[in-house]
Coordinates of C-alpha atoms in Angstrom, one line a residue:
M1 CA -24.6 11.7 -9.6
V2 CA -21.8 12.1 -12.1
P3 CA -21.9 9.0 -14.5
N4 CA -19.1 6.5 -14.5
A5 CA -16.1 7.8 -16.3
A6 CA -16.3 5.2 -19.0
D7 CA -19.8 6.5 -19.9
R8 CA -18.6 10.0 -20.7
P9 CA -17.2 11.5 -23.9
V10 CA -13.4 11.6 -23.9
A11 CA -13.2 15.4 -24.1
R12 CA -15.5 15.8 -21.1
K13 CA -13.5 13.2 -19.2
I14 CA -10.3 15.1 -19.6
S15 CA -12.0 18.4 -18.6
I16 CA -13.5 16.9 -15.5
N17 CA -10.3 15.3 -14.5
A18 CA -8.4 18.7 -15.1
V19 CA -10.8 20.5 -12.8
M20 CA -10.6 17.7 -10.0
R21 CA -6.9 17.5 -10.4
T22 CA -6.4 21.2 -9.9
I23 CA -8.7 21.5 -6.9
L24 CA -7.4 18.3 -5.1
Q25 CA -3.7 19.4 -5.6
Q26 CA -3.9 23.1 -5.1
G27 CA -6.9 23.6 -2.8
P28 CA -10.0 25.8 -3.4
Q29 CA -10.1 27.7 -6.7
S30 CA -12.3 30.0 -8.5
R31 CA -13.5 29.2 -12.0
T32 CA -11.1 32.0 -13.5
S33 CA -8.1 30.4 -11.7
I34 CA -9.1 26.8 -12.9
A35 CA -9.2 28.1 -16.4
K36 CA -5.8 29.7 -16.2
I37 CA -4.2 26.7 -14.5
T38 CA -5.7 24.1 -17.0
G39 CA -5.7 26.1 -20.2
L40 CA -9.3 25.2 -20.7
S41 CA -11.8 27.8 -21.9
K42 CA -13.8 29.7 -19.3
Q43 CA -17.0 28.3 -20.8
T44 CA -15.9 24.7 -20.6
I45 CA -14.8 25.4 -17.0
S46 CA -18.1 27.0 -16.0
E47 CA -20.1 24.0 -17.5
V48 CA -17.9 21.5 -15.8
V49 CA -17.9 23.1 -12.4
R50 CA -21.7 23.8 -12.7
D51 CA -22.3 19.9 -13.4
L52 CA -19.9 18.9 -10.6
E53 CA -21.5 21.2 -8.2
N54 CA -25.1 20.1 -9.1
D55 CA -24.0 16.5 -8.5
A56 CA -22.4 17.4 -5.3
W57 CA -18.8 16.6 -6.2
L58 CA -17.8 20.3 -5.6
V59 CA -19.0 22.7 -2.9
P60 CA -18.8 26.5 -2.9
V61 CA -16.3 27.8 -0.1
G62 CA -17.0 31.5 -0.3
H63 CA -15.2 34.2 -2.2
I64 CA -11.5 34.1 -2.8
E65 CA -9.5 37.2 -3.3
A66 CA -8.1 37.3 -7.0
K67 CA -4.7 38.9 -7.9
A68 CA -6.5 41.9 -9.4
G69 CA -8.3 42.6 -6.1
R70 CA -11.7 41.2 -7.2
N71 CA -13.3 38.4 -5.2
A72 CA -14.5 35.3 -7.0
L73 CA -16.6 32.3 -5.7
G74 CA -14.3 29.5 -4.9
Y75 CA -15.0 25.7 -5.0
E76 CA -13.4 22.7 -3.1
I77 CA -13.9 19.0 -3.4
N78 CA -16.8 17.6 -1.5
H79 CA -14.6 15.1 0.5
R80 CA -17.6 13.1 1.6
A81 CA -19.0 12.5 -1.9
A82 CA -17.5 9.1 -2.2
F83 CA -15.5 6.7 0.0
A84 CA -13.1 3.7 -0.3
V85 CA -11.6 1.1 2.0
G86 CA -8.2 -0.3 2.3
M87 CA -7.4 -3.5 4.1
D88 CA -4.4 -5.5 4.9
I89 CA -5.0 -9.1 5.7
G90 CA -2.6 -11.2 7.6
G91 CA -2.4 -14.6 9.4
T92 CA -3.0 -13.1 12.7
K93 CA -4.6 -9.7 12.3
I94 CA -6.7 -7.6 9.7
A95 CA -5.9 -3.8 9.5
A96 CA -8.5 -1.7 7.7
A97 CA -9.4 2.0 7.2
V98 CA -11.9 4.0 5.3
T99 CA -10.8 7.1 3.3
D100 CA -12.7 9.9 1.7
L101 CA -12.4 11.3 -1.7
A102 CA -9.2 13.4 -0.6
G103 CA -7.4 10.4 0.8
N104 CA -8.2 11.4 4.5
I105 CA -8.5 8.4 6.9
L106 CA -11.7 8.6 8.6
S107 CA -11.9 5.4 10.6
E108 CA -9.3 2.6 11.2
T109 CA -9.2 -0.6 13.0
V110 CA -7.2 -3.8 13.7
V111 CA -8.9 -7.0 14.6
P112 CA -7.7 -10.6 15.0
T113 CA -8.0 -12.7 11.7
D114 CA -10.7 -15.4 11.8
K115 CA -8.6 -18.6 12.1
R116 CA -11.2 -20.6 10.1
G117 CA -10.2 -18.7 7.0
G118 CA -11.9 -19.3 3.7
E119 CA -15.5 -17.9 3.5
H120 CA -15.6 -17.1 7.2
L121 CA -12.8 -14.6 6.5
V122 CA -15.0 -13.0 3.6
A123 CA -18.0 -12.7 6.1
Q124 CA -15.5 -11.1 8.6
L125 CA -14.2 -8.6 6.1
E126 CA -17.8 -7.6 5.3
T127 CA -18.4 -6.9 9.0
V128 CA -15.2 -4.9 9.3
V129 CA -16.2 -2.7 6.5
A130 CA -19.6 -2.2 7.6
D131 CA -18.3 -1.3 11.1
L132 CA -15.7 1.2 9.7
M133 CA -18.3 3.0 7.5
T134 CA -20.6 3.4 10.4
E135 CA -17.8 4.9 12.5
A136 CA -16.8 7.3 9.8
G137 CA -20.5 8.4 9.4
A138 CA -20.4 7.2 5.7
P139 CA -23.4 5.7 4.0
R140 CA -22.7 2.3 2.5
S141 CA -24.2 3.5 -0.7
K142 CA -21.3 5.9 -1.2
L143 CA -18.6 3.2 -0.9
S144 CA -16.8 3.2 -4.3
I145 CA -14.1 0.5 -3.9
A146 CA -12.2 -1.9 -1.8
V147 CA -8.5 -2.7 -2.1
L148 CA -7.0 -5.6 -0.1
G149 CA -3.5 -6.6 0.6
T150 CA -2.8 -10.2 1.2
P151 CA 0.1 -12.6 1.4
G152 CA 1.0 -14.4 -1.8
Y153 CA -0.2 -13.1 -5.1
Q154 CA -3.4 -13.1 -7.0
Q155 CA -3.5 -15.6 -10.0
P156 CA -4.6 -13.8 -13.1
G157 CA -8.0 -14.8 -14.3
T158 CA -9.2 -16.9 -11.4
G159 CA -9.0 -14.4 -8.5
H160 CA -7.4 -17.1 -6.4
I161 CA -4.5 -16.3 -4.1
A162 CA -1.4 -18.4 -4.4
I163 CA 1.1 -19.2 -1.8
A164 CA -0.5 -18.0 1.3
P165 CA 0.1 -20.7 3.8
N166 CA -0.7 -18.6 7.0
I167 CA -4.4 -18.1 6.1
P168 CA -6.4 -21.4 5.7
G169 CA -8.5 -21.7 2.7
L170 CA -7.5 -18.4 1.1
D171 CA -6.0 -20.2 -1.9
S172 CA -9.3 -22.2 -2.5
I173 CA -11.7 -19.3 -2.9
D174 CA -12.3 -16.5 -5.3
L175 CA -11.8 -13.9 -2.6
R176 CA -12.1 -10.9 -4.9
G177 CA -15.4 -12.1 -6.5
L178 CA -17.0 -13.2 -3.1
L179 CA -16.2 -9.9 -1.4
S180 CA -17.2 -7.9 -4.3
T181 CA -20.7 -9.5 -4.2
R182 CA -20.9 -8.9 -0.5
L183 CA -19.9 -5.3 -0.5
G184 CA -21.5 -4.4 -3.9
V185 CA -18.5 -2.5 -5.2
P186 CA -15.3 -3.6 -7.1
V187 CA -12.6 -5.2 -5.1
E188 CA -8.8 -5.2 -6.0
I189 CA -6.4 -7.6 -4.4
E190 CA -2.6 -6.9 -4.3
N191 CA 0.3 -8.5 -2.6
D192 CA 0.8 -7.0 0.9
V193 CA 4.4 -6.0 0.3
N194 CA 3.5 -4.6 -3.2
L195 CA 1.1 -2.3 -1.3
A196 CA 3.7 -1.4 1.3
A197 CA 5.8 -0.1 -1.7
C198 CA 2.7 1.8 -2.8
G199 CA 2.3 3.3 0.6
E200 CA 6.0 4.5 0.5
Q201 CA 5.4 6.0 -3.0
W202 CA 2.1 7.8 -1.7
R203 CA 3.3 9.3 1.4
G204 CA 6.6 7.9 2.5
H205 CA 10.2 7.8 1.6
G206 CA 9.4 7.0 -2.1
K207 CA 7.3 10.2 -2.9
E208 CA 10.0 11.8 -5.1
I209 CA 11.8 8.6 -6.4
D210 CA 10.8 6.6 -9.5
N211 CA 12.9 3.6 -8.8
F212 CA 12.9 2.0 -5.3
A213 CA 12.3 -1.2 -3.5
F214 CA 10.3 -2.0 -0.4
V215 CA 11.8 -5.1 1.4
A216 CA 10.0 -6.6 4.2
F217 CA 11.7 -8.9 6.9
G218 CA 9.3 -10.5 9.4
T219 CA 7.3 -13.6 9.7
G220 CA 7.9 -13.9 6.0
V221 CA 10.2 -12.2 3.5
G222 CA 9.1 -10.1 0.5
M223 CA 9.7 -7.2 -1.8
G224 CA 7.6 -4.7 -3.6
L225 CA 9.3 -2.9 -6.5
I226 CA 8.6 0.5 -8.0
A227 CA 10.3 0.9 -11.4
N228 CA 10.0 4.1 -13.5
G229 CA 7.2 5.2 -11.2
K230 CA 5.2 1.9 -11.6
L231 CA 4.6 -1.1 -9.6
V232 CA 6.3 -4.2 -11.0
R233 CA 4.1 -7.4 -10.9
G234 CA 5.8 -9.8 -13.4
A235 CA 4.3 -12.2 -15.8
R236 CA 2.3 -14.2 -13.2
G237 CA 2.1 -11.5 -10.3
G238 CA 5.0 -12.9 -8.5
A239 CA 7.6 -10.2 -9.0
G240 CA 9.4 -9.5 -5.7
E241 CA 9.0 -12.9 -4.2
I242 CA 12.6 -12.7 -2.8
A243 CA 11.7 -15.4 -0.2
Y244 CA 12.8 -17.8 -2.9
L245 CA 16.2 -16.2 -3.6
P246 CA 18.7 -19.0 -3.5
I247 CA 20.6 -17.3 -0.4
G248 CA 21.1 -18.4 3.1
A249 CA 20.8 -22.2 2.8
D250 CA 21.0 -24.9 0.1
P251 CA 18.5 -24.0 -2.6
Y252 CA 18.3 -27.6 -3.8
D253 CA 17.0 -28.8 -0.4
S254 CA 13.2 -29.3 -1.1
R255 CA 12.3 -28.4 2.5
G256 CA 12.7 -24.7 1.5
F257 CA 10.4 -25.0 -1.4
L258 CA 7.3 -24.0 0.6
L259 CA 8.5 -20.8 2.3
G260 CA 11.6 -20.3 0.1
T261 CA 15.2 -20.5 0.8
L262 CA 15.8 -17.0 2.0
E263 CA 12.7 -17.0 4.2
S264 CA 13.6 -20.2 5.7
S265 CA 17.1 -18.7 6.7
I266 CA 16.0 -15.3 8.0
G267 CA 12.2 -15.4 8.7
S268 CA 11.0 -15.1 12.4
V269 CA 11.0 -18.8 12.8
A270 CA 14.7 -19.2 11.6
I271 CA 15.8 -16.4 13.9
S272 CA 14.3 -18.1 17.0
E273 CA 15.8 -21.4 16.0
R274 CA 19.2 -19.7 15.5
Y275 CA 19.1 -17.9 18.8
Q276 CA 18.4 -21.3 20.4
G277 CA 21.3 -22.8 18.6
F278 CA 23.7 -20.1 19.9
G279 CA 22.5 -21.1 23.5
G280 CA 19.5 -18.9 23.9
K281 CA 16.3 -19.9 25.6
A282 CA 14.1 -22.4 23.7
G283 CA 10.8 -21.1 22.6
S284 CA 11.9 -17.3 22.5
T285 CA 10.1 -15.1 20.0
V286 CA 11.9 -12.5 18.0
R287 CA 10.5 -9.9 20.3
D288 CA 12.0 -11.7 23.3
I289 CA 15.4 -11.9 21.3
F290 CA 15.5 -8.1 20.7
A291 CA 14.7 -7.5 24.4
A292 CA 17.7 -9.9 25.3
L293 CA 19.8 -7.9 22.8
E294 CA 19.4 -4.9 24.9
T295 CA 20.8 -6.7 27.9
G296 CA 24.0 -7.8 26.0
D297 CA 22.8 -11.4 25.6
Q298 CA 25.5 -12.9 23.4
A299 CA 23.2 -15.5 21.9
A300 CA 21.0 -12.7 20.8
V301 CA 24.0 -10.7 19.3
A302 CA 25.1 -13.8 17.4
A303 CA 21.7 -14.5 16.1
L304 CA 21.1 -11.0 14.9
E305 CA 24.7 -10.9 13.3
E306 CA 24.0 -14.0 11.3
T307 CA 20.6 -12.8 10.2
G308 CA 21.9 -9.4 9.1
R309 CA 24.7 -11.0 7.2
I310 CA 22.3 -13.1 5.2
A311 CA 19.9 -10.1 4.7
A312 CA 22.8 -8.1 3.4
S313 CA 23.6 -10.8 0.8
A314 CA 20.0 -10.7 -0.4
L315 CA 20.2 -6.9 -0.6
A316 CA 23.4 -7.1 -2.5
A317 CA 21.6 -9.4 -5.1
I318 CA 18.7 -6.8 -5.4
A319 CA 21.1 -4.0 -5.9
A320 CA 22.9 -5.9 -8.7
I321 CA 19.7 -6.9 -10.4
L322 CA 17.4 -3.8 -10.1
D323 CA 19.8 -1.0 -9.3
P324 CA 17.2 0.9 -7.1
E325 CA 17.9 4.4 -5.9
L326 CA 16.6 3.4 -2.5
V327 CA 15.6 0.3 -0.5
V328 CA 13.1 0.9 2.3
L329 CA 13.2 -1.8 5.0
G330 CA 10.0 -2.7 6.7
G331 CA 8.2 -5.5 8.4
S332 CA 8.2 -6.5 12.0
I333 CA 11.9 -7.3 11.9
G334 CA 13.2 -5.2 9.0
A335 CA 11.9 -2.0 10.5
R336 CA 14.3 -2.5 13.6
Q337 CA 17.2 -0.2 13.6
E338 CA 19.4 -2.9 15.2
L339 CA 19.0 -5.1 12.3
M340 CA 19.6 -2.2 9.9
D341 CA 22.9 -1.4 11.6
V342 CA 24.1 -5.0 11.2
I343 CA 23.1 -5.0 7.5
C344 CA 24.8 -1.7 6.8
R345 CA 28.1 -3.1 8.4
H346 CA 28.0 -6.3 6.1
L347 CA 26.8 -4.6 2.9
P348 CA 30.2 -3.1 1.9
R349 CA 31.8 -6.6 2.5
C350 CA 29.5 -8.2 -0.2
T351 CA 29.0 -5.7 -2.8
P352 CA 30.6 -2.7 -4.3
L353 CA 27.4 -1.2 -5.5
P354 CA 26.2 1.8 -3.4
L355 CA 22.9 1.1 -1.9
R356 CA 20.9 3.7 0.2
L357 CA 18.8 2.2 3.1
E358 CA 15.8 3.8 5.0
L359 CA 13.5 2.4 7.7
S360 CA 9.8 2.7 6.8
Q361 CA 8.1 5.4 8.7
F362 CA 4.9 3.5 8.7
G363 CA 6.0 0.5 10.7
S364 CA 3.2 -2.2 10.5
R365 CA 1.0 0.2 8.7
A366 CA 2.7 0.3 5.5
A367 CA 0.6 -2.1 3.6
L368 CA -2.5 -0.5 4.9
M369 CA -1.2 2.9 3.8
G370 CA -0.6 1.5 0.4
A371 CA -4.2 -0.1 0.3
V372 CA -5.6 3.3 1.3
G373 CA -3.6 5.1 -1.3
V374 CA -4.4 2.7 -4.2
A375 CA -8.0 2.7 -3.2
T376 CA -8.1 6.7 -3.3
N377 CA -6.5 6.7 -6.8
R378 CA -8.8 3.9 -8.1
M379 CA -11.8 5.8 -6.8
H380 CA -10.7 8.9 -8.8
E381 CA -10.1 6.7 -12.0
T382 CA -13.7 5.3 -11.7
L383 CA -15.3 8.5 -11.1
F384 CA -13.3 11.1 -13.1
G385 CA -11.5 9.1 -15.7
V386 CA -7.7 9.5 -15.0
E387 CA -5.4 8.8 -12.1
I388 CA -5.0 11.9 -9.8
Q389 CA -1.9 11.8 -7.7
L390 CA -2.8 13.4 -4.3
P391 CA -0.2 15.6 -2.5
G392 CA 1.5 13.8 0.5

């Protein structure tokens, strides 16, 4: 087994990373081609490849034809040499997936969240991981890291989750520490909308863009921001908590302090109440409202129009402060084309700033995709020393 990256000399760490980066991004390569691509000496490449092959990180794949006509033995990554898990934890469901060393999803599941929360949730997560590893045919001993997306944000130093009212007890336990102990691997926790932004950066609309935002409209409201190619977290981990923008209602009304002024005006509960206020059926869900919209229900039309108008104001504020090249809309409500059409109609009326909008192509899987992408890169950092960006 190759030792942890922190235990290796810097020069060897760089050489190993160069070899792994080359093969991950360009496919099977011979030692000669790796030397040409990396600029490292043939002797260094031979030593590194030999060590990586001996420790089962690289495997030979037969002979590759060289430009000069001679065939040389090629090597590729042993995808099953290590595994990682990504999870998206919500108030009603948990989405989780196991990925191999190359970022291929091998097993995936969605299960209802244990409503008891707290340490019951930790036990459930351990079971979910065990089941996924079994389904993937992956030995638990080769699990390298787990990355979790949760509502709210993790408080630096304590490991506690702040502002997560939809999962009981989540803000009173050290979720990271407890789960890490159960799984026997490092656990990272990130805000779920931040991870959705990372998912778009990994394999979505943000692949070629250094400055963009992922805005989620659904049960809650949130934003993940990528600036200069990096995720922005803020001083206390709360960057992107746009639910608290003073838009859509009176920001001095303390009733909006728990969920935030914006979320209180365009979250799913607010949309249902707005629909009822316009004469729609009491108790209707947002899904019911969108179904009614297709029949020309005027209460549904009015509710969506008002929701889109407020959402457009929020996006105008984001454009003025952050100047993103792109805003990706997601979440159970934000990913609806009907809402985007209303927003696009109102945007020119409330801001002169150009703003490109796209619907997330991942739907409800955006945060999970981000968790898997971050977990894959963290696995590379731990094993090989430097982050390796996989091709999309």
